[in-house]
mmCIF file of C-alpha atoms in Angstrom:
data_model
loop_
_atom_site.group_PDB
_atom_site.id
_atom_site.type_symbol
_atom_site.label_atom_id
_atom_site.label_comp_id
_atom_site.label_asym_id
_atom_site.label_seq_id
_atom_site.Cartn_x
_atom_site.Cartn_y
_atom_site.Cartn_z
ATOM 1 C CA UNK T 258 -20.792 -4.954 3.450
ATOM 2 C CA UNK T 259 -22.561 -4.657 -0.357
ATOM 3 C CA UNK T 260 -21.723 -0.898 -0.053
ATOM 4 C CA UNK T 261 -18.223 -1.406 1.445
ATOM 5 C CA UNK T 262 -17.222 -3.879 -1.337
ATOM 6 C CA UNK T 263 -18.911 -1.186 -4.050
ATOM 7 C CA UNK T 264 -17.105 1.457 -2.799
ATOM 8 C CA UNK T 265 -13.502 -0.213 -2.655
ATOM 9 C CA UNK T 266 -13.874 -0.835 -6.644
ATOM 10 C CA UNK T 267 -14.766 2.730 -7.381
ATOM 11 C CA UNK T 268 -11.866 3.714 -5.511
ATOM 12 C CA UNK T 269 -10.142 1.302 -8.190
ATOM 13 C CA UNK T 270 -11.486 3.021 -11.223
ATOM 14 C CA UNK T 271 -11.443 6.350 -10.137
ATOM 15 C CA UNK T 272 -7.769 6.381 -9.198
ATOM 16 C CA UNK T 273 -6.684 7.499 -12.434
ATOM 17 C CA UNK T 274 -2.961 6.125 -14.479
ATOM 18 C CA UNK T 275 -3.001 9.527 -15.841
ATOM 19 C CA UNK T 276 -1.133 10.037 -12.012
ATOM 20 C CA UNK T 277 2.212 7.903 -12.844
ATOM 21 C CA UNK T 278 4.766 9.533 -14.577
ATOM 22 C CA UNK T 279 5.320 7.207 -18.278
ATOM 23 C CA UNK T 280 8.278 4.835 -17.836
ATOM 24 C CA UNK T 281 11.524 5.446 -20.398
ATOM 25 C CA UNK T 282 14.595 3.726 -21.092
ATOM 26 C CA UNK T 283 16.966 3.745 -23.500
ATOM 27 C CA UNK T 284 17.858 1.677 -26.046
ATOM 28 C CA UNK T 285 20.780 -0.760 -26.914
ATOM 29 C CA UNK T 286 20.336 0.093 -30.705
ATOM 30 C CA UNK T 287 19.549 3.925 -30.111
ATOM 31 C CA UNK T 288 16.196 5.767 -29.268
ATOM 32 C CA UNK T 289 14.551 6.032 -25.867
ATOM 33 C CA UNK T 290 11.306 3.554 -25.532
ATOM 34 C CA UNK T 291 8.125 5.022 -23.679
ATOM 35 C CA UNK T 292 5.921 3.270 -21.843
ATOM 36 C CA UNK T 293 2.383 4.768 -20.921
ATOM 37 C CA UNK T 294 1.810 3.562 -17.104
ATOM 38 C CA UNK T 295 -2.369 3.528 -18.389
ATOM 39 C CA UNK T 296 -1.817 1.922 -21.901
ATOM 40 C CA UNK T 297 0.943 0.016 -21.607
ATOM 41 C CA UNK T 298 1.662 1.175 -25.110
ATOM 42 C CA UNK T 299 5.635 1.412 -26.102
ATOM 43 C CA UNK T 300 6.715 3.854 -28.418
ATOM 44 C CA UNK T 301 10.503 4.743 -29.754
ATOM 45 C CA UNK T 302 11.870 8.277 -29.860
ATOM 46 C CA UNK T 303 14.434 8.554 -32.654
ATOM 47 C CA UNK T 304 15.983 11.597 -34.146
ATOM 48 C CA UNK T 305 12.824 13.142 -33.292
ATOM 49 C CA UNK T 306 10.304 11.294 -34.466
ATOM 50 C CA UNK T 307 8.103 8.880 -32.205
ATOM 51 C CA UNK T 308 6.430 5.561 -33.356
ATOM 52 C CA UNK T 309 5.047 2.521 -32.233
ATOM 53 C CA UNK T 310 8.027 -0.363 -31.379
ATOM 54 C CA UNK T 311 7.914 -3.434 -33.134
ATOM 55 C CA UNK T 312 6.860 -6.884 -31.481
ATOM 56 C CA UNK T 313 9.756 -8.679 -29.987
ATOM 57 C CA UNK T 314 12.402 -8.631 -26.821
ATOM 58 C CA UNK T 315 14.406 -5.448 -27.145
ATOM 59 C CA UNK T 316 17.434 -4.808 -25.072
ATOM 60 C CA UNK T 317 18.429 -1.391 -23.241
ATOM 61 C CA UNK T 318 21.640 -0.294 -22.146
ATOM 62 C CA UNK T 319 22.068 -1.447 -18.828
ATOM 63 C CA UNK T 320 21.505 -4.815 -20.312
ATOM 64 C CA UNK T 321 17.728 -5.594 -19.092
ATOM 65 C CA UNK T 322 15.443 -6.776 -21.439
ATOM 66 C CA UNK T 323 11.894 -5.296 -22.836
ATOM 67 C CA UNK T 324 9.333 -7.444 -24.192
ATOM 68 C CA UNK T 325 6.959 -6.236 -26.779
ATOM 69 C CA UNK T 326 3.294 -7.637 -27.637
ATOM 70 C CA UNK T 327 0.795 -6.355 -29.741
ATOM 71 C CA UNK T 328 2.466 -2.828 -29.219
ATOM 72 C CA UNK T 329 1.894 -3.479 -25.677
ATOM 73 C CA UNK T 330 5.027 -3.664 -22.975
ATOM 74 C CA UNK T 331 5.263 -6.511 -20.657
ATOM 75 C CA UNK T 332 5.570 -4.432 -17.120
ATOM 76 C CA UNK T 333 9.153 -4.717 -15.581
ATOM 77 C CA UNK T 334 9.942 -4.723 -12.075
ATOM 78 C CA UNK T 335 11.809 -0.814 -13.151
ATOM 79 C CA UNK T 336 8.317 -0.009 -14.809
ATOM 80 C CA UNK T 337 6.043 -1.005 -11.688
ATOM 81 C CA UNK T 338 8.342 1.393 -9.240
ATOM 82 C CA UNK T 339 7.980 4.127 -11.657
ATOM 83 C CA UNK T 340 4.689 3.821 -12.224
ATOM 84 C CA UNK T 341 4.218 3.238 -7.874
ATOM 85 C CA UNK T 342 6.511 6.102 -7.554
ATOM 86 C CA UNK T 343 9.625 4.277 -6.210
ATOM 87 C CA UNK T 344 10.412 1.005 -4.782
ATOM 88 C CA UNK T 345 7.567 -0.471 -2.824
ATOM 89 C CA UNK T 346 9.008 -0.949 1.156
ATOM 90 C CA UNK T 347 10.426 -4.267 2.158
ATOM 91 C CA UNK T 348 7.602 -6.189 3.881
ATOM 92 C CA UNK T 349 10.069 -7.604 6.723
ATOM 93 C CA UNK T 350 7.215 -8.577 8.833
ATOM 94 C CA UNK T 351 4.615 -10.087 6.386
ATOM 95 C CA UNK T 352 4.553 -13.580 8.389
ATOM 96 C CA UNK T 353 5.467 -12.533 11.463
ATOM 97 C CA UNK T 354 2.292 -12.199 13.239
ATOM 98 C CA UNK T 355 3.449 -11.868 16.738
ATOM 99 C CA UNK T 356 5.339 -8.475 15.964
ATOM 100 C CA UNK T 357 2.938 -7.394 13.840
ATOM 101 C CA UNK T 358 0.244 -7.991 16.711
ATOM 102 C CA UNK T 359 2.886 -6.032 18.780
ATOM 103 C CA UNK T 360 3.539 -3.195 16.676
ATOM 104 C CA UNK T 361 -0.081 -2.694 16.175
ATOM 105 C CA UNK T 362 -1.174 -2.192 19.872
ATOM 106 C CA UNK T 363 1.756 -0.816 21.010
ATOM 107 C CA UNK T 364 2.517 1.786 18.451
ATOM 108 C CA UNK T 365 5.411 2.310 16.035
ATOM 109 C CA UNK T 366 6.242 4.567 18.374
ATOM 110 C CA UNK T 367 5.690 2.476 21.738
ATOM 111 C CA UNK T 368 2.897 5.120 22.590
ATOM 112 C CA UNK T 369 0.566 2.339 24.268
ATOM 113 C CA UNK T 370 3.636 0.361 25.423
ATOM 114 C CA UNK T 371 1.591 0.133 28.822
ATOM 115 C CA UNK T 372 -1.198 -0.637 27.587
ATOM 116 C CA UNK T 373 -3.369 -4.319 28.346
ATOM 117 C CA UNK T 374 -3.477 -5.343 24.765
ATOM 118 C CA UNK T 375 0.382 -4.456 24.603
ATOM 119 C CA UNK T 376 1.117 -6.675 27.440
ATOM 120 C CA UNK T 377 -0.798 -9.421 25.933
ATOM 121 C CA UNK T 378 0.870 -8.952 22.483
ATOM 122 C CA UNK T 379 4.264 -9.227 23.835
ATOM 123 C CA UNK T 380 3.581 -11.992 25.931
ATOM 124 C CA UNK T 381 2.545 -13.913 23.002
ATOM 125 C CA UNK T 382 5.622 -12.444 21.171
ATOM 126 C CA UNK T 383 7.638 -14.596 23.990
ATOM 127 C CA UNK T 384 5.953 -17.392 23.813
ATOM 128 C CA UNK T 385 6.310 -17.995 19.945
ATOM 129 C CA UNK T 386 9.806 -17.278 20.995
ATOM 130 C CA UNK T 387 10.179 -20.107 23.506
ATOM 131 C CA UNK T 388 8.583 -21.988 20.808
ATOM 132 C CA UNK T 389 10.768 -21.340 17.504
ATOM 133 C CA UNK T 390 14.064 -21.938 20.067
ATOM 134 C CA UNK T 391 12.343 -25.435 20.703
ATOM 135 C CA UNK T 392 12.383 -26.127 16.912
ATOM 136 C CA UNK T 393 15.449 -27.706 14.393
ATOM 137 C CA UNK T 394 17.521 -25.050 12.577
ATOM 138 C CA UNK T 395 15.894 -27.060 9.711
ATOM 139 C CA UNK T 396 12.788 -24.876 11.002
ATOM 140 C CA UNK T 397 14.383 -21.480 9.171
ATOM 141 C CA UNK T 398 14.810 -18.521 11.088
ATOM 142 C CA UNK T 399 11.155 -17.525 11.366
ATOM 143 C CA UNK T 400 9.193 -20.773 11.512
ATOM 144 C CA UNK T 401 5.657 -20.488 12.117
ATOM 145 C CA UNK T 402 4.287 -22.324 15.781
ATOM 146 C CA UNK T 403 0.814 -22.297 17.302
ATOM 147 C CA UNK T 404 1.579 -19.196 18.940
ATOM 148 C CA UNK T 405 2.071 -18.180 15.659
ATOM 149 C CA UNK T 406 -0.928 -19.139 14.450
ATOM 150 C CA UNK T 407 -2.867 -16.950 17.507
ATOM 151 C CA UNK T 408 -1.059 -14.114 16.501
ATOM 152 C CA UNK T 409 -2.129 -14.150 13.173
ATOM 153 C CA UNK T 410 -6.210 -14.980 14.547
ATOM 154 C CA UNK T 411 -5.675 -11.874 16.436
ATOM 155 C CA UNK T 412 -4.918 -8.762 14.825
ATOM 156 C CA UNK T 413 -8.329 -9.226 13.727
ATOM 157 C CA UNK T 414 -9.652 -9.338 17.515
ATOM 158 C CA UNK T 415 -11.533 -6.336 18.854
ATOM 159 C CA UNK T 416 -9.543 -6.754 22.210
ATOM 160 C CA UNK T 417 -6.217 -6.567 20.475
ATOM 161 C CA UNK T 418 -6.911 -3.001 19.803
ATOM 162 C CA UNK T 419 -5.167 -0.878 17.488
ATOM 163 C CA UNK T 420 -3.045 1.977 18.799
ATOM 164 C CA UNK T 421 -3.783 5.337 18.128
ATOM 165 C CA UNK T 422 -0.824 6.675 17.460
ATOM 166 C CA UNK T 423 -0.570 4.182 14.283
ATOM 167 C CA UNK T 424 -3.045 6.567 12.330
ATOM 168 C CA UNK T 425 -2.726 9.864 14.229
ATOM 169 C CA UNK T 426 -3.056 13.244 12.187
ATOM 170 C CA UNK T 427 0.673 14.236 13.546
ATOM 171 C CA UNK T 428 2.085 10.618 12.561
ATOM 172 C CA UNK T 429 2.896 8.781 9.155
ATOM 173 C CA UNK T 430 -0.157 7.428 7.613
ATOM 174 C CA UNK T 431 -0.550 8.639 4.139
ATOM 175 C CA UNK T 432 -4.718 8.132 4.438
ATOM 176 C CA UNK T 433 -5.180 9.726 7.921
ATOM 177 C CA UNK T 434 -5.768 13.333 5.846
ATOM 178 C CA UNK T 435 -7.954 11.302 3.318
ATOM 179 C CA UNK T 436 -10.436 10.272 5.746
ATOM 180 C CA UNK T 437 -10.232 13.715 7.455
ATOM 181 C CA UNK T 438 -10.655 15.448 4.037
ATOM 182 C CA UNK T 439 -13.806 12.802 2.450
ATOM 183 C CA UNK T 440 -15.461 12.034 6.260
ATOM 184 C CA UNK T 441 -15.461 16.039 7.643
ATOM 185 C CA UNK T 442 -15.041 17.448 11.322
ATOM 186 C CA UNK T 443 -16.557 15.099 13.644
ATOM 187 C CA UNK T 444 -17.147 12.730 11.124
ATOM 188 C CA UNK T 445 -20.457 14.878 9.657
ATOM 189 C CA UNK T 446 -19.866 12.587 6.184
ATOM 190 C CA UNK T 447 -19.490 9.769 7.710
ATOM 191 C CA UNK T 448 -22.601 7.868 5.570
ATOM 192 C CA UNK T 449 -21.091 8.945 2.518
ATOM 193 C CA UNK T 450 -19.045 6.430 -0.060
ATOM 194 C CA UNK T 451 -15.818 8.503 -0.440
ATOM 195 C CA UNK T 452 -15.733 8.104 3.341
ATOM 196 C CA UNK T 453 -16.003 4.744 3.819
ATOM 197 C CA UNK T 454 -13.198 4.223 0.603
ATOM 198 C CA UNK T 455 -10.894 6.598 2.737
ATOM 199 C CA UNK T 456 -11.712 4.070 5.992
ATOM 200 C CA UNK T 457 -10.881 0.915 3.536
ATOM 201 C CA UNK T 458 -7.668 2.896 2.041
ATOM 202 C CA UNK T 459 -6.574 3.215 5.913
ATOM 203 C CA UNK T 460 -7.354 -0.160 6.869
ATOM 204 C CA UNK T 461 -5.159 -1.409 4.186
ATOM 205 C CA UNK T 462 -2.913 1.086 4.477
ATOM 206 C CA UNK T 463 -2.396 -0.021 8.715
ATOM 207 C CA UNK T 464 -1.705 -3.359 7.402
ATOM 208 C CA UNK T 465 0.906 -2.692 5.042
ATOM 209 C CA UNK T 466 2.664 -0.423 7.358
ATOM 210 C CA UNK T 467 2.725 -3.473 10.020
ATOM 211 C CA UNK T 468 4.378 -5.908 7.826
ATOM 212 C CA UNK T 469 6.891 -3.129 6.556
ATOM 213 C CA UNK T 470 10.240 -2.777 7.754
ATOM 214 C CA UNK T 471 9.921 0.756 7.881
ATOM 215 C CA UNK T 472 6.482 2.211 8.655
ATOM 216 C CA UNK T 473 7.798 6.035 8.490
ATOM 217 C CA UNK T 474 8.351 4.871 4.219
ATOM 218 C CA UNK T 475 4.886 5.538 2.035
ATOM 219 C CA UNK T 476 3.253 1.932 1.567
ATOM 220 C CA UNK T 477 1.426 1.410 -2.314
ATOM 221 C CA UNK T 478 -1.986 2.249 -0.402
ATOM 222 C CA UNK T 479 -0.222 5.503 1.418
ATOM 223 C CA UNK T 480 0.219 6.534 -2.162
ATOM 224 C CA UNK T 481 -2.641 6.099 -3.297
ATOM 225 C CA UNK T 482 -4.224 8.179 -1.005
ATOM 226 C CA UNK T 483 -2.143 11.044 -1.365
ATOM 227 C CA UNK T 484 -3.194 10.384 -5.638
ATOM 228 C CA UNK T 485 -6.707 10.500 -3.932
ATOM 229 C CA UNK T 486 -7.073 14.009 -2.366
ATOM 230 C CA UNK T 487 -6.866 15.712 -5.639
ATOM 231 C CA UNK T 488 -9.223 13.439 -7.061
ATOM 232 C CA UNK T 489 -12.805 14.376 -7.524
ATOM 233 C CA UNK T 490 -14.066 11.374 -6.092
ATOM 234 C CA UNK T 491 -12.862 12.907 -2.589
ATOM 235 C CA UNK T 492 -13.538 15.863 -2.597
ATOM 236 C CA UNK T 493 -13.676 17.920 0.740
ATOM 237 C CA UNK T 494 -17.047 16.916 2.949
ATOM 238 C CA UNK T 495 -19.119 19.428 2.781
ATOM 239 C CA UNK T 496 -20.020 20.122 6.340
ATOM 240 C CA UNK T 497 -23.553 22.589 6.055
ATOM 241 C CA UNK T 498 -24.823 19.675 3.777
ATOM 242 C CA UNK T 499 -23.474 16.367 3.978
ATOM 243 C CA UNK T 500 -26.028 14.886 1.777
ATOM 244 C CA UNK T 501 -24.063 16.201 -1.158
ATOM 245 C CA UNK T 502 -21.331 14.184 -0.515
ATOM 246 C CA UNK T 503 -23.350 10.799 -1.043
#
């Protein structure tokens, strides 16, 4: 677990800022204000010189507001999606254990539709449905019940299994060629750190992709990952000696 939780926050330094394209807008008063995604640091571009923006709120031409400090932007909402590489995916299904519990053992794709831990998934998917019918519209339209609350408990059962199609080389995880790339054919790096922060990136990755309305749509960890295969960190297992990789 030690190792595990070591190599997650290596995966956190070594995904470098350097990745995201700098955020710019322009500005109600003239010149176009740069943001490094690493830095934070705002400059102004006017009639071609560049320097450091003064402290204070500063207002572009759509009408949104900047907000200076120290020479250091406050991150916007337009700033985080650049510096993600677009709009993170709606997560539709964040509290809504029961069809995430079904989604993740019967595949995006319905691959394991007949399978046991299907079955079991969607009968629990009807039976918070019985239950949230029982409740007052004061409820909302997505209360929570007890079924609810076994849903939840287990995605994180070994008997609810995951799947395969959900990570499968031919489908749309983002980390699937990660892990391929850091853990080698049949797995010959498997003892190595970069492969068990490609398994982590995955996990996450699974679980982002069930709460999100479309799991087709690159999740924050998909991108990641595909930041990660050019990074050193990951580089390809090599196979004749996978003690180098450790």
């Amino acid at each position: 677990m030690c190792g595990a939780i070591i190599a997650g926050l290596l995966l956190l330094a070594l995904l470098p800022s350097a990745l995201a394209e700098s955020w710019q807008g322009a500005l109600q008063r003239g010149g176009t204000l740069t943001v490094d995604p690493g830095s934070r640091r705002a400059l102004i571009e006017q009639d071609g010189r560049e320097r450091p923006l003064w402290d204070g709120v500063h207002r572009l031409e759509d009408g949104s507001t900047v907000t200076i400090r120290d020479g250091i932007a406050v991150p916007t909402a337009a700033m985080l999606d650049t510096w993600r590489g677009g709009p993170v995916p709606a997560a539709t299904y964040i509290d809504r254990y029961c069809q995430q519990l079904v989604r993740k053992t019967c595949g995006f794709d319905n691959a394991c539709n007949h399978g046991a831990a299907c079955l079991r998934a969607r009968t629990l998917l009807a039976a918070e449905g019985r239950e949230q019918r029982d409740l007052p519209l004061t409820a909302g339209s997505h209360p929570q019940t007890d079924t609810s609350g076994r849903c939840r408990a287990a995605l994180a059962e070994p008997d609810f299994t995951a799947c395969p199609s959900l990570t499968a080389v031919t489908g749309d995880s983002r980390c699937r060629a990660l892990v391929a790339q850091a853990c080698g054919e049949a797995d010959a790096c498997a003892t190595s750190a970069a492969c068990d922060a490609a398994r982590q990136l995955l996990a996450l990755e699974t679980e982002e992709r069930l709460e999100n309305d479309d799991p087709a749509v690159a999740s924050l960890t998909g991108r990641q990952c595909l930041e990660a295969l050019d990074n050193p960190f990951f580089a390809a297992c090599l196979t004749a000696n996978p003690a180098a990789n450790r």
